[in-house]
Amino acid sequence: MHAATPPRADRDAVARAYARVFSSDDGQLVMAHLQGQTFLRTLTPDTPDSHIRFIEGQRALVHTILRFVAIGKGQ
């Protein structure tokens, strides 16, 4: 089930909050850790499908955070 799309003003406010949080020193440290745990992870050909799906879900979440940070910064 998908949540209803929030009004643009709410989405923009949330995006600005993401930008503030992940622009701080601590936020950048956390984001670097998340990227290392997701994007920089190498899977082997014998990785089970369930594990691949799990990792792809994590990658999608980190990508969503990065997208909101960029929107919040006006990029």
PDB file of N, CA and C in Angstrom:
ATOM      1  N   MET A   1       0.841  -1.164   0.000  1.00  0.00           N
ATOM      2  CA  MET A   1       0.000   0.000   0.000  1.00  0.00           C
ATOM      3  C   MET A   1       0.896   1.239   0.000  1.00  0.00           C
ATOM      4  N   HIS A   2       0.604   2.190  -0.850  1.00  0.00           N
ATOM      5  CA  HIS A   2       1.386   3.419  -0.939  1.00  0.00           C
ATOM      6  C   HIS A   2       0.686   4.525  -0.157  1.00  0.00           C
ATOM      7  N   ALA A   3       1.476   5.330   0.509  1.00  0.00           N
ATOM      8  CA  ALA A   3       0.929   6.484   1.216  1.00  0.00           C
ATOM      9  C   ALA A   3       0.531   7.538   0.201  1.00  0.00           C
ATOM     10  N   ALA A   4      -0.428   8.347   0.571  1.00  0.00           N
ATOM     11  CA  ALA A   4      -0.850   9.434  -0.309  1.00  0.00           C
ATOM     12  C   ALA A   4       0.305  10.408  -0.491  1.00  0.00           C
ATOM     13  N   THR A   5       0.385  10.994  -1.662  1.00  0.00           N
ATOM     14  CA  THR A   5       1.432  11.974  -1.939  1.00  0.00           C
ATOM     15  C   THR A   5       1.168  13.222  -1.102  1.00  0.00           C
ATOM     16  N   PRO A   6       2.158  13.649  -0.305  1.00  0.00           N
ATOM     17  CA  PRO A   6       1.949  14.835   0.525  1.00  0.00           C
ATOM     18  C   PRO A   6       1.910  16.095  -0.333  1.00  0.00           C
ATOM     19  N   PRO A   7       1.251  17.133   0.177  1.00  0.00           N
ATOM     20  CA  PRO A   7       1.262  18.404  -0.558  1.00  0.00           C
ATOM     21  C   PRO A   7       2.699  18.872  -0.775  1.00  0.00           C
ATOM     22  N   ARG A   8       2.910  19.613  -1.858  1.00  0.00           N
ATOM     23  CA  ARG A   8       4.266  20.044  -2.215  1.00  0.00           C
ATOM     24  C   ARG A   8       4.938  20.822  -1.084  1.00  0.00           C
ATOM     25  N   ALA A   9       4.189  21.675  -0.393  1.00  0.00           N
ATOM     26  CA  ALA A   9       4.776  22.460   0.699  1.00  0.00           C
ATOM     27  C   ALA A   9       5.315  21.535   1.787  1.00  0.00           C
ATOM     28  N   ASP A  10       4.571  20.471   2.096  1.00  0.00           N
ATOM     29  CA  ASP A  10       5.037  19.511   3.097  1.00  0.00           C
ATOM     30  C   ASP A  10       6.280  18.781   2.605  1.00  0.00           C
ATOM     31  N   ARG A  11       6.266  18.378   1.327  1.00  0.00           N
ATOM     32  CA  ARG A  11       7.416  17.668   0.763  1.00  0.00           C
ATOM     33  C   ARG A  11       8.648  18.558   0.803  1.00  0.00           C
ATOM     34  N   ASP A  12       8.488  19.827   0.453  1.00  0.00           N
ATOM     35  CA  ASP A  12       9.613  20.759   0.474  1.00  0.00           C
ATOM     36  C   ASP A  12      10.139  20.965   1.895  1.00  0.00           C
ATOM     37  N   ALA A  13       9.239  21.040   2.871  1.00  0.00           N
ATOM     38  CA  ALA A  13       9.662  21.200   4.265  1.00  0.00           C
ATOM     39  C   ALA A  13      10.446  19.975   4.724  1.00  0.00           C
ATOM     40  N   VAL A  14       9.979  18.798   4.347  1.00  0.00           N
ATOM     41  CA  VAL A  14      10.690  17.566   4.700  1.00  0.00           C
ATOM     42  C   VAL A  14      12.053  17.534   4.019  1.00  0.00           C
ATOM     43  N   ALA A  15      12.113  17.929   2.757  1.00  0.00           N
ATOM     44  CA  ALA A  15      13.380  17.936   2.019  1.00  0.00           C
ATOM     45  C   ALA A  15      14.375  18.898   2.666  1.00  0.00           C
ATOM     46  N   ARG A  16      13.899  20.058   3.093  1.00  0.00           N
ATOM     47  CA  ARG A  16      14.795  21.005   3.775  1.00  0.00           C
ATOM     48  C   ARG A  16      15.303  20.422   5.096  1.00  0.00           C
ATOM     49  N   ALA A  17      14.447  19.676   5.788  1.00  0.00           N
ATOM     50  CA  ALA A  17      14.869  19.032   7.036  1.00  0.00           C
ATOM     51  C   ALA A  17      15.943  17.977   6.761  1.00  0.00           C
ATOM     52  N   TYR A  18      15.750  17.177   5.705  1.00  0.00           N
ATOM     53  CA  TYR A  18      16.782  16.206   5.318  1.00  0.00           C
ATOM     54  C   TYR A  18      18.100  16.929   5.049  1.00  0.00           C
ATOM     55  N   ALA A  19      18.036  18.038   4.323  1.00  0.00           N
ATOM     56  CA  ALA A  19      19.253  18.781   3.980  1.00  0.00           C
ATOM     57  C   ALA A  19      19.948  19.296   5.238  1.00  0.00           C
ATOM     58  N   ARG A  20      19.174  19.811   6.189  1.00  0.00           N
ATOM     59  CA  ARG A  20      19.779  20.310   7.434  1.00  0.00           C
ATOM     60  C   ARG A  20      20.436  19.173   8.215  1.00  0.00           C
ATOM     61  N   VAL A  21      19.725  18.074   8.349  1.00  0.00           N
ATOM     62  CA  VAL A  21      20.240  16.946   9.131  1.00  0.00           C
ATOM     63  C   VAL A  21      21.518  16.386   8.521  1.00  0.00           C
ATOM     64  N   PHE A  22      21.497  16.143   7.202  1.00  0.00           N
ATOM     65  CA  PHE A  22      22.631  15.475   6.571  1.00  0.00           C
ATOM     66  C   PHE A  22      23.716  16.443   6.101  1.00  0.00           C
ATOM     67  N   SER A  23      23.545  17.742   6.371  1.00  0.00           N
ATOM     68  CA  SER A  23      24.604  18.711   6.084  1.00  0.00           C
ATOM     69  C   SER A  23      25.505  18.929   7.297  1.00  0.00           C
ATOM     70  N   SER A  24      25.044  18.494   8.451  1.00  0.00           N
ATOM     71  CA  SER A  24      25.867  18.638   9.656  1.00  0.00           C
ATOM     72  C   SER A  24      27.041  17.662   9.589  1.00  0.00           C
ATOM     73  N   ASP A  25      28.035  17.893  10.421  1.00  0.00           N
ATOM     74  CA  ASP A  25      29.183  16.979  10.463  1.00  0.00           C
ATOM     75  C   ASP A  25      28.739  15.556  10.807  1.00  0.00           C
ATOM     76  N   ASP A  26      27.858  15.443  11.810  1.00  0.00           N
ATOM     77  CA  ASP A  26      27.366  14.118  12.192  1.00  0.00           C
ATOM     78  C   ASP A  26      26.556  13.487  11.061  1.00  0.00           C
ATOM     79  N   GLY A  27      25.733  14.287  10.407  1.00  0.00           N
ATOM     80  CA  GLY A  27      24.934  13.775   9.297  1.00  0.00           C
ATOM     81  C   GLY A  27      25.798  13.279   8.151  1.00  0.00           C
ATOM     82  N   GLN A  28      26.873  13.997   7.861  1.00  0.00           N
ATOM     83  CA  GLN A  28      27.780  13.569   6.795  1.00  0.00           C
ATOM     84  C   GLN A  28      28.504  12.281   7.180  1.00  0.00           C
ATOM     85  N   LEU A  29      28.852  12.150   8.460  1.00  0.00           N
ATOM     86  CA  LEU A  29      29.483  10.923   8.941  1.00  0.00           C
ATOM     87  C   LEU A  29      28.527   9.735   8.799  1.00  0.00           C
ATOM     88  N   VAL A  30      27.277   9.940   9.201  1.00  0.00           N
ATOM     89  CA  VAL A  30      26.270   8.883   9.082  1.00  0.00           C
ATOM     90  C   VAL A  30      26.040   8.522   7.619  1.00  0.00           C
ATOM     91  N   MET A  31      25.938   9.527   6.747  1.00  0.00           N
ATOM     92  CA  MET A  31      25.699   9.245   5.328  1.00  0.00           C
ATOM     93  C   MET A  31      26.870   8.482   4.719  1.00  0.00           C
ATOM     94  N   ALA A  32      28.087   8.847   5.075  1.00  0.00           N
ATOM     95  CA  ALA A  32      29.251   8.117   4.565  1.00  0.00           C
ATOM     96  C   ALA A  32      29.195   6.655   5.008  1.00  0.00           C
ATOM     97  N   HIS A  33      28.782   6.437   6.240  1.00  0.00           N
ATOM     98  CA  HIS A  33      28.641   5.066   6.740  1.00  0.00           C
ATOM     99  C   HIS A  33      27.553   4.315   5.965  1.00  0.00           C
ATOM    100  N   LEU A  34      26.397   4.952   5.776  1.00  0.00           N
ATOM    101  CA  LEU A  34      25.304   4.309   5.035  1.00  0.00           C
ATOM    102  C   LEU A  34      25.717   3.977   3.604  1.00  0.00           C
ATOM    103  N   GLN A  35      26.420   4.890   2.964  1.00  0.00           N
ATOM    104  CA  GLN A  35      26.872   4.632   1.596  1.00  0.00           C
ATOM    105  C   GLN A  35      27.872   3.481   1.565  1.00  0.00           C
ATOM    106  N   GLY A  36      28.748   3.426   2.548  1.00  0.00           N
ATOM    107  CA  GLY A  36      29.705   2.325   2.615  1.00  0.00           C
ATOM    108  C   GLY A  36      29.029   0.979   2.825  1.00  0.00           C
ATOM    109  N   GLN A  37      27.948   0.982   3.594  1.00  0.00           N
ATOM    110  CA  GLN A  37      27.222  -0.255   3.869  1.00  0.00           C
ATOM    111  C   GLN A  37      26.322  -0.690   2.717  1.00  0.00           C
ATOM    112  N   THR A  38      26.052   0.218   1.792  1.00  0.00           N
ATOM    113  CA  THR A  38      25.101  -0.105   0.719  1.00  0.00           C
ATOM    114  C   THR A  38      25.746  -0.016  -0.658  1.00  0.00           C
ATOM    115  N   PHE A  39      26.084   1.180  -1.098  1.00  0.00           N
ATOM    116  CA  PHE A  39      26.573   1.389  -2.465  1.00  0.00           C
ATOM    117  C   PHE A  39      27.952   0.791  -2.704  1.00  0.00           C
ATOM    118  N   LEU A  40      28.792   0.781  -1.693  1.00  0.00           N
ATOM    119  CA  LEU A  40      30.168   0.324  -1.878  1.00  0.00           C
ATOM    120  C   LEU A  40      30.337  -1.158  -1.564  1.00  0.00           C
ATOM    121  N   ARG A  41      29.252  -1.839  -1.406  1.00  0.00           N
ATOM    122  CA  ARG A  41      29.264  -3.264  -1.070  1.00  0.00           C
ATOM    123  C   ARG A  41      29.268  -4.096  -2.346  1.00  0.00           C
ATOM    124  N   THR A  42      30.151  -5.067  -2.394  1.00  0.00           N
ATOM    125  CA  THR A  42      30.243  -5.942  -3.563  1.00  0.00           C
ATOM    126  C   THR A  42      29.574  -7.275  -3.248  1.00  0.00           C
ATOM    127  N   LEU A  43      28.709  -7.707  -4.148  1.00  0.00           N
ATOM    128  CA  LEU A  43      28.055  -9.002  -3.999  1.00  0.00           C
ATOM    129  C   LEU A  43      28.676  -9.982  -4.980  1.00  0.00           C
ATOM    130  N   THR A  44      28.661 -11.243  -4.620  1.00  0.00           N
ATOM    131  CA  THR A  44      29.237 -12.275  -5.480  1.00  0.00           C
ATOM    132  C   THR A  44      28.129 -12.973  -6.268  1.00  0.00           C
ATOM    133  N   PRO A  45      28.496 -13.694  -7.320  1.00  0.00           N
ATOM    134  CA  PRO A  45      27.480 -14.398  -8.113  1.00  0.00           C
ATOM    135  C   PRO A  45      26.668 -15.415  -7.308  1.00  0.00           C
ATOM    136  N   ASP A  46      27.224 -15.911  -6.212  1.00  0.00           N
ATOM    137  CA  ASP A  46      26.481 -16.895  -5.424  1.00  0.00           C
ATOM    138  C   ASP A  46      25.689 -16.274  -4.267  1.00  0.00           C
ATOM    139  N   THR A  47      25.558 -14.950  -4.266  1.00  0.00           N
ATOM    140  CA  THR A  47      24.754 -14.276  -3.253  1.00  0.00           C
ATOM    141  C   THR A  47      23.293 -14.686  -3.432  1.00  0.00           C
ATOM    142  N   PRO A  48      22.639 -15.133  -2.372  1.00  0.00           N
ATOM    143  CA  PRO A  48      21.232 -15.542  -2.488  1.00  0.00           C
ATOM    144  C   PRO A  48      20.340 -14.383  -2.941  1.00  0.00           C
ATOM    145  N   ASP A  49      19.322 -14.709  -3.719  1.00  0.00           N
ATOM    146  CA  ASP A  49      18.392 -13.688  -4.215  1.00  0.00           C
ATOM    147  C   ASP A  49      17.777 -12.877  -3.080  1.00  0.00           C
ATOM    148  N   SER A  50      17.445 -13.531  -1.989  1.00  0.00           N
ATOM    149  CA  SER A  50      16.832 -12.810  -0.869  1.00  0.00           C
ATOM    150  C   SER A  50      17.791 -11.758  -0.309  1.00  0.00           C
ATOM    151  N   HIS A  51      19.068 -12.052  -0.278  1.00  0.00           N
ATOM    152  CA  HIS A  51      20.061 -11.090   0.219  1.00  0.00           C
ATOM    153  C   HIS A  51      20.214  -9.928  -0.771  1.00  0.00           C
ATOM    154  N   ILE A  52      20.201 -10.245  -2.056  1.00  0.00           N
ATOM    155  CA  ILE A  52      20.284  -9.195  -3.077  1.00  0.00           C
ATOM    156  C   ILE A  52      19.096  -8.252  -2.950  1.00  0.00           C
ATOM    157  N   ARG A  53      17.912  -8.803  -2.774  1.00  0.00           N
ATOM    158  CA  ARG A  53      16.712  -7.965  -2.627  1.00  0.00           C
ATOM    159  C   ARG A  53      16.812  -7.082  -1.385  1.00  0.00           C
ATOM    160  N   PHE A  54      17.306  -7.648  -0.304  1.00  0.00           N
ATOM    161  CA  PHE A  54      17.463  -6.891   0.930  1.00  0.00           C
ATOM    162  C   PHE A  54      18.428  -5.726   0.734  1.00  0.00           C
ATOM    163  N   ILE A  55      19.574  -5.989   0.136  1.00  0.00           N
ATOM    164  CA  ILE A  55      20.575  -4.943  -0.117  1.00  0.00           C
ATOM    165  C   ILE A  55      20.013  -3.879  -1.056  1.00  0.00           C
ATOM    166  N   GLU A  56      19.292  -4.296  -2.082  1.00  0.00           N
ATOM    167  CA  GLU A  56      18.707  -3.325  -3.014  1.00  0.00           C
ATOM    168  C   GLU A  56      17.690  -2.435  -2.308  1.00  0.00           C
ATOM    169  N   GLY A  57      16.957  -2.982  -1.349  1.00  0.00           N
ATOM    170  CA  GLY A  57      16.044  -2.163  -0.552  1.00  0.00           C
ATOM    171  C   GLY A  57      16.797  -1.130   0.266  1.00  0.00           C
ATOM    172  N   GLN A  58      17.918  -1.545   0.851  1.00  0.00           N
ATOM    173  CA  GLN A  58      18.747  -0.602   1.602  1.00  0.00           C
ATOM    174  C   GLN A  58      19.290   0.487   0.685  1.00  0.00           C
ATOM    175  N   ARG A  59      19.761   0.089  -0.478  1.00  0.00           N
ATOM    176  CA  ARG A  59      20.292   1.066  -1.441  1.00  0.00           C
ATOM    177  C   ARG A  59      19.216   2.053  -1.864  1.00  0.00           C
ATOM    178  N   ALA A  60      18.009   1.556  -2.071  1.00  0.00           N
ATOM    179  CA  ALA A  60      16.909   2.436  -2.471  1.00  0.00           C
ATOM    180  C   ALA A  60      16.609   3.459  -1.379  1.00  0.00           C
ATOM    181  N   LEU A  61      16.661   3.031  -0.123  1.00  0.00           N
ATOM    182  CA  LEU A  61      16.405   3.957   0.977  1.00  0.00           C
ATOM    183  C   LEU A  61      17.485   5.035   1.055  1.00  0.00           C
ATOM    184  N   VAL A  62      18.745   4.647   0.944  1.00  0.00           N
ATOM    185  CA  VAL A  62      19.839   5.630   0.974  1.00  0.00           C
ATOM    186  C   VAL A  62      19.711   6.583  -0.212  1.00  0.00           C
ATOM    187  N   HIS A  63      19.352   6.054  -1.375  1.00  0.00           N
ATOM    188  CA  HIS A  63      19.153   6.907  -2.553  1.00  0.00           C
ATOM    189  C   HIS A  63      18.024   7.910  -2.304  1.00  0.00           C
ATOM    190  N   THR A  64      16.954   7.477  -1.669  1.00  0.00           N
ATOM    191  CA  THR A  64      15.840   8.378  -1.355  1.00  0.00           C
ATOM    192  C   THR A  64      16.304   9.495  -0.425  1.00  0.00           C
ATOM    193  N   ILE A  65      17.097   9.153   0.574  1.00  0.00           N
ATOM    194  CA  ILE A  65      17.627  10.174   1.481  1.00  0.00           C
ATOM    195  C   ILE A  65      18.474  11.178   0.702  1.00  0.00           C
ATOM    196  N   LEU A  66      19.366  10.685  -0.158  1.00  0.00           N
ATOM    197  CA  LEU A  66      20.221  11.577  -0.952  1.00  0.00           C
ATOM    198  C   LEU A  66      19.394  12.474  -1.867  1.00  0.00           C
ATOM    199  N   ARG A  67      18.323  11.917  -2.421  1.00  0.00           N
ATOM    200  CA  ARG A  67      17.457  12.705  -3.309  1.00  0.00           C
ATOM    201  C   ARG A  67      16.777  13.824  -2.526  1.00  0.00           C
ATOM    202  N   PHE A  68      16.274  13.518  -1.326  1.00  0.00           N
ATOM    203  CA  PHE A  68      15.638  14.554  -0.512  1.00  0.00           C
ATOM    204  C   PHE A  68      16.646  15.609  -0.062  1.00  0.00           C
ATOM    205  N   VAL A  69      17.867  15.200   0.255  1.00  0.00           N
ATOM    206  CA  VAL A  69      18.910  16.172   0.616  1.00  0.00           C
ATOM    207  C   VAL A  69      19.147  17.127  -0.548  1.00  0.00           C
ATOM    208  N   ALA A  70      19.261  16.587  -1.759  1.00  0.00           N
ATOM    209  CA  ALA A  70      19.497  17.431  -2.944  1.00  0.00           C
ATOM    210  C   ALA A  70      18.329  18.382  -3.176  1.00  0.00           C
ATOM    211  N   ILE A  71      17.110  17.890  -3.042  1.00  0.00           N
ATOM    212  CA  ILE A  71      15.933  18.755  -3.212  1.00  0.00           C
ATOM    213  C   ILE A  71      15.950  19.849  -2.151  1.00  0.00           C
ATOM    214  N   GLY A  72      16.265  19.473  -0.919  1.00  0.00           N
ATOM    215  CA  GLY A  72      16.293  20.441   0.179  1.00  0.00           C
ATOM    216  C   GLY A  72      17.351  21.512   0.014  1.00  0.00           C
ATOM    217  N   LYS A  73      18.427  21.174  -0.698  1.00  0.00           N
ATOM    218  CA  LYS A  73      19.484  22.149  -0.972  1.00  0.00           C
ATOM    219  C   LYS A  73      19.203  22.936  -2.244  1.00  0.00           C
ATOM    220  N   GLY A  74      18.096  22.632  -2.913  1.00  0.00           N
ATOM    221  CA  GLY A  74      17.736  23.347  -4.138  1.00  0.00           C
ATOM    222  C   GLY A  74      18.487  22.883  -5.359  1.00  0.00           C
ATOM    223  N   GLN A  75      18.956  21.658  -5.366  1.00  0.00           N
ATOM    224  CA  GLN A  75      19.723  21.127  -6.504  1.00  0.00           C
ATOM    225  C   GLN A  75      18.821  20.371  -7.449  1.00  0.00           C
TER     226      GLN A  75
END
